[in-house]
mmCIF file of C-alpha atoms in Angstrom:
data_model
loop_
_atom_site.group_PDB
_atom_site.id
_atom_site.type_symbol
_atom_site.label_atom_id
_atom_site.label_comp_id
_atom_site.label_asym_id
_atom_site.label_seq_id
_atom_site.Cartn_x
_atom_site.Cartn_y
_atom_site.Cartn_z
ATOM 1 C CA MET A 24 0.000 0.000 0.000
ATOM 2 C CA GLU A 25 1.331 3.402 -1.028
ATOM 3 C CA PHE A 26 0.537 6.265 1.275
ATOM 4 C CA TRP A 27 2.414 8.950 -0.600
ATOM 5 C CA GLU A 28 0.403 10.848 -3.172
ATOM 6 C CA ASP A 29 3.373 12.905 -4.228
ATOM 7 C CA SER A 30 7.039 13.372 -3.478
ATOM 8 C CA LEU A 31 6.201 16.286 -1.176
ATOM 9 C CA SER A 32 4.325 14.147 1.315
ATOM 10 C CA LYS A 33 7.509 12.248 2.088
ATOM 11 C CA LYS A 34 9.373 15.393 2.990
ATOM 12 C CA PRO A 35 10.022 16.165 6.653
ATOM 13 C CA THR A 36 7.222 18.068 8.386
ATOM 14 C CA VAL A 37 7.435 20.475 11.295
ATOM 15 C CA MET A 38 4.689 21.602 13.592
ATOM 16 C CA ILE A 39 4.673 25.118 15.020
ATOM 17 C CA GLN A 40 2.496 25.382 18.105
ATOM 18 C CA ARG A 41 1.994 29.123 18.222
ATOM 19 C CA THR A 42 0.771 32.133 16.282
ATOM 20 C CA LEU A 43 3.145 33.853 13.891
ATOM 21 C CA ARG A 44 2.893 37.606 14.332
ATOM 22 C CA SER A 45 3.899 40.508 12.122
ATOM 23 C CA GLY A 46 7.644 40.491 11.477
ATOM 24 C CA GLN A 47 8.115 36.838 12.372
ATOM 25 C CA ASN A 48 9.053 34.433 9.633
ATOM 26 C CA PHE A 49 9.698 30.747 9.236
ATOM 27 C CA HIS A 50 11.592 29.057 6.417
ATOM 28 C CA TYR A 51 11.693 25.302 6.114
ATOM 29 C CA ASP A 52 12.734 22.648 3.625
ATOM 30 C CA GLY A 53 9.653 20.470 3.940
ATOM 31 C CA ASN A 54 6.020 20.725 5.019
ATOM 32 C CA VAL A 55 4.850 23.129 7.717
ATOM 33 C CA VAL A 56 1.891 22.807 10.073
ATOM 34 C CA ILE A 57 0.948 25.806 12.216
ATOM 35 C CA MET A 58 -1.297 25.316 15.230
ATOM 36 C CA GLY A 59 -2.156 28.994 15.402
ATOM 37 C CA ASP A 60 -2.765 32.015 13.201
ATOM 38 C CA VAL A 61 -0.454 33.574 10.651
ATOM 39 C CA ASN A 62 -1.007 37.306 11.077
ATOM 40 C CA PRO A 63 -0.508 40.034 8.463
ATOM 41 C CA GLY A 64 3.174 40.817 8.120
ATOM 42 C CA ALA A 65 4.259 37.274 9.041
ATOM 43 C CA GLU A 66 5.888 35.047 6.450
ATOM 44 C CA ILE A 67 6.151 31.308 5.908
ATOM 45 C CA VAL A 68 8.289 29.827 3.184
ATOM 46 C CA ALA A 69 8.277 26.054 2.761
ATOM 47 C CA SER A 70 9.460 23.734 0.021
ATOM 48 C CA GLY A 71 6.431 21.529 0.666
ATOM 49 C CA HIS A 72 2.814 21.950 1.756
ATOM 50 C CA VAL A 73 1.626 24.469 4.327
ATOM 51 C CA LEU A 74 -1.268 23.755 6.666
ATOM 52 C CA VAL A 75 -2.545 26.493 8.985
ATOM 53 C CA MET A 76 -4.847 25.337 11.772
ATOM 54 C CA GLY A 77 -6.086 28.875 12.271
ATOM 55 C CA SER A 78 -6.511 32.055 10.248
ATOM 56 C CA LEU A 79 -3.990 32.686 7.509
ATOM 57 C CA ARG A 80 -3.719 36.456 7.000
ATOM 58 C CA GLY A 81 -0.009 36.777 6.255
ATOM 59 C CA MET A 82 2.212 35.668 3.367
ATOM 60 C CA VAL A 83 2.775 32.023 2.593
ATOM 61 C CA HIS A 84 4.988 30.519 -0.075
ATOM 62 C CA ALA A 85 4.487 26.793 -0.541
ATOM 63 C CA GLY A 86 6.588 24.693 -2.892
ATOM 64 C CA ALA A 87 9.188 27.429 -2.753
ATOM 65 C CA THR A 88 11.793 25.340 -4.561
ATOM 66 C CA GLY A 89 9.504 24.957 -7.564
ATOM 67 C CA GLU A 90 7.118 22.177 -6.539
ATOM 68 C CA GLU A 91 3.879 22.887 -8.378
ATOM 69 C CA LYS A 92 2.036 20.164 -6.453
ATOM 70 C CA ALA A 93 2.383 22.062 -3.180
ATOM 71 C CA THR A 94 -0.829 23.251 -1.507
ATOM 72 C CA VAL A 95 -1.779 25.776 1.145
ATOM 73 C CA THR A 96 -4.608 24.842 3.481
ATOM 74 C CA ALA A 97 -6.078 26.979 6.249
ATOM 75 C CA LEU A 98 -9.142 26.984 8.462
ATOM 76 C CA SER A 99 -9.628 30.545 7.273
ATOM 77 C CA LEU A 100 -7.725 31.429 4.122
ATOM 78 C CA ALA A 101 -7.292 35.193 3.774
ATOM 79 C CA PRO A 102 -3.601 35.786 2.986
ATOM 80 C CA THR A 103 -2.105 39.154 2.047
ATOM 81 C CA GLN A 104 -0.326 37.233 -0.662
ATOM 82 C CA LEU A 105 -0.104 33.588 -1.555
ATOM 83 C CA ARG A 106 2.676 31.964 -3.551
ATOM 84 C CA ILE A 107 2.925 28.429 -4.819
ATOM 85 C CA ALA A 108 6.118 27.520 -6.696
ATOM 86 C CA ALA A 109 6.589 30.410 -9.163
ATOM 87 C CA HIS A 110 2.972 31.573 -9.022
ATOM 88 C CA ILE A 111 2.143 34.693 -7.035
ATOM 89 C CA THR A 112 -1.451 35.623 -6.261
ATOM 90 C CA ARG A 113 -3.211 38.083 -4.066
ATOM 91 C CA PRO A 114 -6.832 38.607 -3.079
ATOM 92 C CA PRO A 115 -8.847 40.791 -5.456
ATOM 93 C CA ASP A 116 -8.679 44.537 -4.777
ATOM 94 C CA GLY A 117 -11.505 46.256 -2.974
ATOM 95 C CA ASN A 118 -13.032 45.389 0.345
ATOM 96 C CA GLY A 119 -11.571 41.919 0.358
ATOM 97 C CA THR A 120 -11.922 41.428 4.070
ATOM 98 C CA SER A 121 -14.858 39.067 3.734
ATOM 99 C CA LEU A 122 -13.371 36.352 5.895
ATOM 100 C CA VAL A 123 -14.431 32.928 4.758
ATOM 101 C CA LYS A 124 -14.954 30.903 7.887
ATOM 102 C CA GLN A 125 -14.528 27.503 6.370
ATOM 103 C CA PRO A 126 -11.402 25.473 5.584
ATOM 104 C CA GLU A 127 -10.055 26.104 2.105
ATOM 105 C CA VAL A 128 -7.182 24.816 -0.026
ATOM 106 C CA ALA A 129 -5.113 26.702 -2.555
ATOM 107 C CA ARG A 130 -3.431 24.686 -5.310
ATOM 108 C CA ILE A 131 -2.258 25.030 -8.880
ATOM 109 C CA LYS A 132 -4.682 23.778 -11.478
ATOM 110 C CA ASN A 133 -4.166 24.355 -15.207
ATOM 111 C CA ASP A 134 -1.333 26.738 -14.450
ATOM 112 C CA VAL A 135 -3.349 29.067 -12.210
ATOM 113 C CA VAL A 136 -3.737 29.161 -8.461
ATOM 114 C CA ILE A 137 -7.261 28.204 -7.487
ATOM 115 C CA ILE A 138 -8.892 28.203 -4.074
ATOM 116 C CA GLU A 139 -11.525 25.649 -3.221
ATOM 117 C CA GLU A 140 -13.350 24.336 -0.221
ATOM 118 C CA TYR A 141 -11.303 21.804 1.696
ATOM 119 C CA GLN A 142 -12.542 18.259 1.122
ATOM 120 C CA PRO A 143 -11.044 15.333 3.009
ATOM 121 C CA LEU A 144 -9.248 13.138 0.482
ATOM 122 C CA ARG A 145 -10.747 9.679 0.126
ATOM 123 C CA MET B 8 8.413 44.893 45.929
ATOM 124 C CA GLY B 9 6.564 46.699 43.161
ATOM 125 C CA THR B 10 5.775 45.920 39.547
ATOM 126 C CA VAL B 11 7.449 47.425 36.496
ATOM 127 C CA LEU B 12 4.920 47.994 33.709
ATOM 128 C CA VAL B 13 6.036 49.113 30.253
ATOM 129 C CA ILE B 14 3.503 50.926 28.057
ATOM 130 C CA THR B 15 4.371 50.397 24.404
ATOM 131 C CA SER B 16 2.808 50.345 20.938
ATOM 132 C CA GLY B 17 5.305 50.318 18.086
ATOM 133 C CA LYS B 18 3.440 53.000 16.193
ATOM 134 C CA GLY B 19 3.708 56.607 17.306
ATOM 135 C CA GLY B 20 0.797 58.833 18.169
ATOM 136 C CA VAL B 21 -1.544 56.162 19.482
ATOM 137 C CA GLY B 22 -1.482 57.521 23.031
ATOM 138 C CA LYS B 23 1.305 55.839 25.009
ATOM 139 C CA THR B 24 2.272 58.991 26.875
ATOM 140 C CA THR B 25 -1.318 60.085 27.538
ATOM 141 C CA ILE B 26 -2.156 56.610 28.824
ATOM 142 C CA THR B 27 0.974 56.449 30.979
ATOM 143 C CA ALA B 28 0.136 59.820 32.547
ATOM 144 C CA ASN B 29 -3.476 58.868 33.197
ATOM 145 C CA ILE B 30 -2.854 55.371 34.516
ATOM 146 C CA GLY B 31 -0.036 56.668 36.690
ATOM 147 C CA THR B 32 -2.262 59.374 38.116
ATOM 148 C CA GLY B 33 -5.116 56.870 38.434
ATOM 149 C CA LEU B 34 -2.970 54.498 40.471
ATOM 150 C CA ALA B 35 -1.778 57.394 42.632
ATOM 151 C CA MET B 36 -5.431 58.348 43.234
ATOM 152 C CA LEU B 37 -5.932 54.809 44.525
ATOM 153 C CA GLY B 38 -3.219 55.483 47.088
ATOM 154 C CA LYS B 39 -0.450 53.532 45.352
ATOM 155 C CA LYS B 40 3.089 54.803 45.303
ATOM 156 C CA VAL B 41 3.843 55.377 41.632
ATOM 157 C CA VAL B 42 6.771 56.530 39.534
ATOM 158 C CA MET B 43 6.537 57.170 35.802
ATOM 159 C CA VAL B 44 9.712 56.900 33.770
ATOM 160 C CA ASP B 45 9.910 58.678 30.408
ATOM 161 C CA THR B 46 12.341 56.678 28.240
ATOM 162 C CA ASP B 47 11.769 58.735 25.106
ATOM 163 C CA ILE B 48 15.182 60.387 25.373
ATOM 164 C CA GLY B 49 15.457 63.377 23.049
ATOM 165 C CA LEU B 50 11.695 63.693 22.585
ATOM 166 C CA ARG B 51 10.421 63.950 26.105
ATOM 167 C CA ASN B 52 6.701 64.625 26.549
ATOM 168 C CA LEU B 53 5.493 62.975 29.702
ATOM 169 C CA ASP B 54 6.600 65.921 31.841
ATOM 170 C CA VAL B 55 4.496 68.265 29.694
ATOM 171 C CA VAL B 56 1.400 66.066 29.843
ATOM 172 C CA LEU B 57 1.748 65.917 33.624
ATOM 173 C CA GLY B 58 2.384 69.658 33.871
ATOM 174 C CA LEU B 59 5.765 69.177 35.555
ATOM 175 C CA GLU B 60 8.055 70.506 32.838
ATOM 176 C CA ASN B 61 9.312 73.504 34.797
ATOM 177 C CA ARG B 62 10.467 71.407 37.757
ATOM 178 C CA ILE B 63 13.043 69.300 35.932
ATOM 179 C CA VAL B 64 16.585 69.595 37.231
ATOM 180 C CA TYR B 65 18.036 66.121 36.734
ATOM 181 C CA ASP B 66 16.841 63.461 34.300
ATOM 182 C CA LEU B 67 17.007 59.759 33.455
ATOM 183 C CA VAL B 68 20.474 59.985 31.929
ATOM 184 C CA ASP B 69 21.833 61.862 34.957
ATOM 185 C CA ALA B 70 20.334 59.197 37.222
ATOM 186 C CA VAL B 71 21.770 56.146 35.425
ATOM 187 C CA ARG B 72 25.170 57.784 34.936
ATOM 188 C CA GLY B 73 25.440 58.766 38.566
ATOM 189 C CA ASN B 74 25.521 62.514 37.905
ATOM 190 C CA CYS B 75 22.988 62.777 40.703
ATOM 191 C CA ARG B 76 21.401 60.537 43.286
ATOM 192 C CA LEU B 77 18.341 58.663 42.037
ATOM 193 C CA LYS B 78 16.157 60.490 44.583
ATOM 194 C CA GLN B 79 17.259 63.858 43.224
ATOM 195 C CA SER B 80 16.084 63.001 39.723
ATOM 196 C CA LEU B 81 12.559 62.074 40.855
ATOM 197 C CA ILE B 82 10.068 64.921 40.546
ATOM 198 C CA LYS B 83 7.254 64.861 43.053
ATOM 199 C CA ASP B 84 3.869 65.608 41.522
ATOM 200 C CA LYS B 85 2.166 68.852 42.470
ATOM 201 C CA ARG B 86 -1.184 67.130 43.159
ATOM 202 C CA TYR B 87 -0.373 63.721 44.643
ATOM 203 C CA GLU B 88 2.558 63.294 46.965
ATOM 204 C CA ASN B 89 2.777 59.547 46.288
ATOM 205 C CA MET B 90 3.362 60.139 42.559
ATOM 206 C CA PHE B 91 6.708 60.836 40.934
ATOM 207 C CA LEU B 92 8.172 61.401 37.486
ATOM 208 C CA LEU B 93 11.604 60.461 36.215
ATOM 209 C CA PRO B 94 11.877 62.633 33.091
ATOM 210 C CA ALA B 95 13.830 61.780 29.948
ATOM 211 C CA ALA B 96 16.851 63.819 28.909
ATOM 212 C CA GLN B 97 16.064 66.175 26.072
ATOM 213 C CA THR B 98 19.544 67.003 24.832
ATOM 214 C CA LYS B 99 20.812 63.445 24.361
ATOM 215 C CA ASP B 100 19.681 60.450 22.333
ATOM 216 C CA LYS B 101 18.538 56.886 23.011
ATOM 217 C CA THR B 102 22.074 55.474 23.060
ATOM 218 C CA ALA B 103 22.839 57.511 26.198
ATOM 219 C CA VAL B 104 21.342 54.649 28.229
ATOM 220 C CA SER B 105 21.989 50.906 27.973
ATOM 221 C CA GLU B 106 19.685 47.957 28.609
ATOM 222 C CA GLU B 107 21.814 46.941 31.600
ATOM 223 C CA GLN B 108 21.464 50.399 33.118
ATOM 224 C CA MET B 109 17.691 50.302 32.630
ATOM 225 C CA LYS B 110 17.444 46.895 34.323
ATOM 226 C CA GLU B 111 19.375 48.191 37.299
ATOM 227 C CA LEU B 112 17.284 51.367 37.451
ATOM 228 C CA CYS B 113 13.998 49.431 37.367
ATOM 229 C CA ALA B 114 15.221 47.055 40.052
ATOM 230 C CA ARG B 115 16.035 50.004 42.316
ATOM 231 C CA LEU B 116 12.773 51.822 41.617
ATOM 232 C CA LYS B 117 10.535 48.860 42.317
ATOM 233 C CA GLU B 118 12.051 48.442 45.770
ATOM 234 C CA GLU B 119 10.694 51.874 46.553
ATOM 235 C CA PHE B 120 7.426 52.039 44.563
ATOM 236 C CA ASP B 121 4.286 49.932 44.138
ATOM 237 C CA TYR B 122 4.178 50.646 40.395
ATOM 238 C CA VAL B 123 6.915 51.722 38.016
ATOM 239 C CA LEU B 124 5.371 52.803 34.702
ATOM 240 C CA ILE B 125 7.744 52.976 31.743
ATOM 241 C CA ASP B 126 6.634 55.221 28.882
ATOM 242 C CA CYS B 127 8.205 53.619 25.808
ATOM 243 C CA PRO B 128 9.234 55.557 22.691
ATOM 244 C CA ALA B 129 7.752 54.671 19.306
ATOM 245 C CA GLY B 130 9.703 52.246 17.155
ATOM 246 C CA ILE B 131 11.404 48.926 17.809
ATOM 247 C CA GLU B 132 15.018 50.029 18.048
ATOM 248 C CA HIS B 133 17.322 50.946 20.890
ATOM 249 C CA GLY B 134 14.768 53.031 22.775
ATOM 250 C CA PHE B 135 12.207 50.222 22.730
ATOM 251 C CA LYS B 136 14.773 47.665 23.889
ATOM 252 C CA ASN B 137 15.824 49.962 26.734
ATOM 253 C CA ALA B 138 12.225 50.525 27.782
ATOM 254 C CA ILE B 139 11.348 46.833 28.023
ATOM 255 C CA ALA B 140 14.685 45.713 29.504
ATOM 256 C CA GLY B 141 13.642 45.997 33.137
ATOM 257 C CA ALA B 142 9.897 45.419 32.749
ATOM 258 C CA ASP B 143 7.924 42.704 34.532
ATOM 259 C CA GLU B 144 4.757 43.158 32.488
ATOM 260 C CA ALA B 145 3.765 44.972 29.311
ATOM 261 C CA ILE B 146 0.749 46.971 28.192
ATOM 262 C CA VAL B 147 0.308 47.306 24.439
ATOM 263 C CA VAL B 148 -1.619 50.329 23.174
ATOM 264 C CA THR B 149 -3.358 50.409 19.833
ATOM 265 C CA THR B 150 -6.041 52.424 18.063
ATOM 266 C CA PRO B 151 -8.733 50.922 15.811
ATOM 267 C CA GLU B 152 -6.616 51.437 12.697
ATOM 268 C CA VAL B 153 -5.125 48.698 10.555
ATOM 269 C CA SER B 154 -1.623 50.194 10.702
ATOM 270 C CA ALA B 155 -1.647 50.565 14.486
ATOM 271 C CA VAL B 156 -2.931 47.006 14.942
ATOM 272 C CA ARG B 157 -0.246 45.696 12.595
ATOM 273 C CA ASP B 158 2.457 47.405 14.637
ATOM 274 C CA ALA B 159 0.893 46.204 17.883
ATOM 275 C CA ASP B 160 1.048 42.651 16.540
ATOM 276 C CA ARG B 161 4.748 43.087 15.762
ATOM 277 C CA ILE B 162 5.332 44.467 19.255
ATOM 278 C CA VAL B 163 3.518 41.545 20.895
ATOM 279 C CA GLY B 164 5.818 39.189 18.984
ATOM 280 C CA LEU B 165 8.913 41.108 20.093
ATOM 281 C CA LEU B 166 7.711 41.255 23.706
ATOM 282 C CA GLU B 167 7.108 37.514 23.745
ATOM 283 C CA ALA B 168 10.567 36.923 22.272
ATOM 284 C CA ALA B 169 12.000 39.089 25.067
ATOM 285 C CA GLY B 170 10.256 36.978 27.702
ATOM 286 C CA LEU B 171 7.375 39.381 28.396
ATOM 287 C CA ARG B 172 4.622 36.848 27.932
ATOM 288 C CA GLN B 173 0.927 37.704 27.949
ATOM 289 C CA PRO B 174 1.041 41.447 27.405
ATOM 290 C CA LYS B 175 -2.260 43.234 27.962
ATOM 291 C CA LEU B 176 -4.069 45.426 25.461
ATOM 292 C CA ILE B 177 -5.570 48.900 25.638
ATOM 293 C CA VAL B 178 -7.600 50.051 22.637
ATOM 294 C CA ASN B 179 -7.494 53.834 22.535
ATOM 295 C CA ARG B 180 -9.487 56.453 20.607
ATOM 296 C CA ILE B 181 -12.594 54.381 19.981
ATOM 297 C CA ARG B 182 -15.389 56.106 18.069
ATOM 298 C CA SER B 183 -18.511 54.056 18.591
ATOM 299 C CA ALA B 184 -20.465 55.849 15.874
ATOM 300 C CA MET B 185 -17.904 54.860 13.253
ATOM 301 C CA ILE B 186 -17.802 51.282 14.479
ATOM 302 C CA LYS B 187 -21.588 51.121 14.177
ATOM 303 C CA THR B 188 -21.461 52.177 10.540
ATOM 304 C CA GLY B 189 -18.671 49.697 9.868
ATOM 305 C CA ASP B 190 -16.105 52.385 9.122
ATOM 306 C CA MET B 191 -13.875 51.517 12.067
ATOM 307 C CA MET B 192 -12.472 48.241 13.376
ATOM 308 C CA SER B 193 -14.325 47.029 16.434
ATOM 309 C CA VAL B 194 -12.582 45.855 19.592
ATOM 310 C CA ASP B 195 -13.554 42.305 18.667
ATOM 311 C CA ASP B 196 -11.923 42.675 15.243
ATOM 312 C CA ILE B 197 -8.716 43.798 16.947
ATOM 313 C CA LEU B 198 -8.821 41.009 19.527
ATOM 314 C CA GLU B 199 -9.298 38.423 16.792
ATOM 315 C CA ILE B 200 -5.952 39.394 15.287
ATOM 316 C CA LEU B 201 -3.930 40.158 18.408
ATOM 317 C CA ALA B 202 -5.422 37.430 20.616
ATOM 318 C CA ILE B 203 -4.199 38.940 23.905
ATOM 319 C CA GLU B 204 -6.003 39.914 27.088
ATOM 320 C CA LEU B 205 -7.946 43.186 26.951
ATOM 321 C CA LEU B 206 -7.090 45.567 29.787
ATOM 322 C CA GLY B 207 -9.371 48.391 28.739
ATOM 323 C CA ILE B 208 -10.935 50.565 26.072
ATOM 324 C CA VAL B 209 -10.789 54.345 25.882
ATOM 325 C CA PRO B 210 -13.224 56.454 23.870
ATOM 326 C CA GLU B 211 -12.050 59.259 21.603
ATOM 327 C CA ASP B 212 -12.837 62.588 23.245
ATOM 328 C CA ASP B 213 -11.798 66.227 22.754
ATOM 329 C CA ILE B 214 -11.220 66.456 26.501
ATOM 330 C CA ILE B 215 -7.980 64.491 26.020
ATOM 331 C CA ILE B 216 -6.492 67.291 23.911
ATOM 332 C CA ILE B 217 -7.641 69.929 26.370
ATOM 333 C CA SER B 218 -6.326 68.111 29.431
ATOM 334 C CA THR B 219 -3.048 67.195 27.717
ATOM 335 C CA ASN B 220 -2.417 70.813 26.796
ATOM 336 C CA ARG B 221 -3.218 71.930 30.338
ATOM 337 C CA GLY B 222 -0.974 69.325 31.890
ATOM 338 C CA GLU B 223 -3.843 67.899 33.925
ATOM 339 C CA PRO B 224 -4.527 64.202 33.332
ATOM 340 C CA THR B 225 -8.219 63.707 32.516
ATOM 341 C CA VAL B 226 -8.409 60.772 34.932
ATOM 342 C CA MET B 227 -8.859 63.386 37.689
ATOM 343 C CA ASP B 228 -12.000 64.711 35.991
ATOM 344 C CA ASN B 229 -14.972 62.782 37.345
ATOM 345 C CA ASP B 230 -17.248 63.835 34.494
ATOM 346 C CA SER B 231 -15.080 62.808 31.573
ATOM 347 C CA ARG B 232 -15.633 59.489 29.822
ATOM 348 C CA PRO B 233 -11.980 58.800 29.063
ATOM 349 C CA GLY B 234 -11.327 59.671 32.721
ATOM 350 C CA GLN B 235 -13.736 56.927 33.765
ATOM 351 C CA ALA B 236 -12.025 54.540 31.349
ATOM 352 C CA PHE B 237 -8.627 55.336 32.877
ATOM 353 C CA ARG B 238 -9.945 54.908 36.430
ATOM 354 C CA ASN B 239 -11.318 51.501 35.420
ATOM 355 C CA ILE B 240 -7.995 50.493 33.874
ATOM 356 C CA SER B 241 -6.126 51.596 37.001
ATOM 357 C CA LEU B 242 -8.455 49.476 39.141
ATOM 358 C CA ARG B 243 -7.920 46.468 36.872
ATOM 359 C CA ILE B 244 -4.153 46.870 37.204
ATOM 360 C CA THR B 245 -4.521 46.606 40.981
ATOM 361 C CA GLY B 246 -6.353 43.326 40.454
ATOM 362 C CA GLU B 247 -9.979 44.411 40.737
ATOM 363 C CA GLU B 248 -12.550 43.168 38.274
ATOM 364 C CA VAL B 249 -14.302 46.061 36.584
ATOM 365 C CA PRO B 250 -16.642 45.538 33.629
ATOM 366 C CA LEU B 251 -15.858 47.339 30.377
ATOM 367 C CA MET B 252 -17.650 50.657 30.058
ATOM 368 C CA PRO B 253 -20.314 50.861 27.359
ATOM 369 C CA MET B 254 -19.065 52.622 24.236
ATOM 370 C CA GLU B 255 -22.472 54.070 23.403
ATOM 371 C CA HIS B 256 -22.658 57.661 22.334
ATOM 372 C CA LYS B 257 -21.373 60.175 24.829
ATOM 373 C CA TYR B 258 -24.444 62.262 25.327
ATOM 374 C CA GLY B 259 -28.122 61.647 25.463
ATOM 375 C CA PHE B 260 -30.421 64.579 24.838
ATOM 376 C CA ILE B 261 -30.000 65.897 28.387
ATOM 377 C CA GLY B 262 -26.236 65.490 28.216
ATOM 378 C CA ARG B 263 -26.069 67.463 25.027
ATOM 379 C CA ILE B 264 -27.973 70.333 26.591
ATOM 380 C CA ARG B 265 -25.780 70.174 29.670
ATOM 381 C CA SER B 266 -22.681 70.329 27.516
ATOM 382 C CA LEU B 267 -24.082 73.446 25.878
ATOM 383 C CA PHE B 268 -24.146 75.170 29.244
ATOM 384 C CA SER B 269 -20.936 73.804 30.697
ATOM 385 C CA GLY B 270 -18.987 76.342 28.696
ATOM 386 C CA GLU B 271 -16.466 73.950 27.119
#
């Protein structure tokens, strides 16, 4: 039985049990799990997936070494900017503070970053 | 043994000095022995807000360098004899004092006083590091503005990194009418981002400008709403539980008429 969907899942994973505040950053060669919020002005750069068990309002770069399969998941996904591999996206201009209070995933599909409701993988 | 409280914010102009002056006076009104230390060397203000500017002989830099005895540098307030000010030097800069010197100063002051309030300069550089060096607890001040909250968040991170865990929050300059129309962040919005304990909320009021210019902290004015807010905060610092004051509009119809005749 093969548990690994992709090469990223086999990478080392760290768990951060706190909130990242403005000015704090975390760089890691692997996957990152945050048991807290990522506030505006905070920065996470990971070569693998990023999972935020809280509100993501800061900047996250997943798959920073070019992995297009990397995803960003958060209980509330409202980043100032979101990067996956070489793709850089930001929320649409205007009053974009409509916080979605449901878990969402960002991933690359057909060469664009899309955000969809988080569905447990079967 | 007293407590050293640093009042800080990151961003300038959110009300650190005003809040220091009012909480300090509020604690003195409760009978506590209080000293306020202005660490904004080169840009001193706390003496002006307290109306003690013309009594300064020695300052913080003189005290830590041993140019005078510590007692000589403490200015006794003209209203409360259990309240003192250690003013900042105006002709020097932040590097005139080191973190070690601040730690030693705070340790000496808290032997003598119930509360040592440190008024922190804006920014996160040398002056900030000096201000928090000897602190036991921290109070973070913000206003309901995105930029001020962002800076407060940064400051909370830096305080935690420096070992000042669980800082408390004061939200200053609240305008309930604007919050109602959705044009201003609410206290809940701010708490959702900062996720720290709320120590108090202070409404925006013209009386603050008047009292600041007069050098008379508004906490002494029984009729002012910010004064009530500051008295509540002072009580909470001493460990009493006081409910948050309602942020509803300042005047009802009667109040508006009264304010017409009060001559202000």
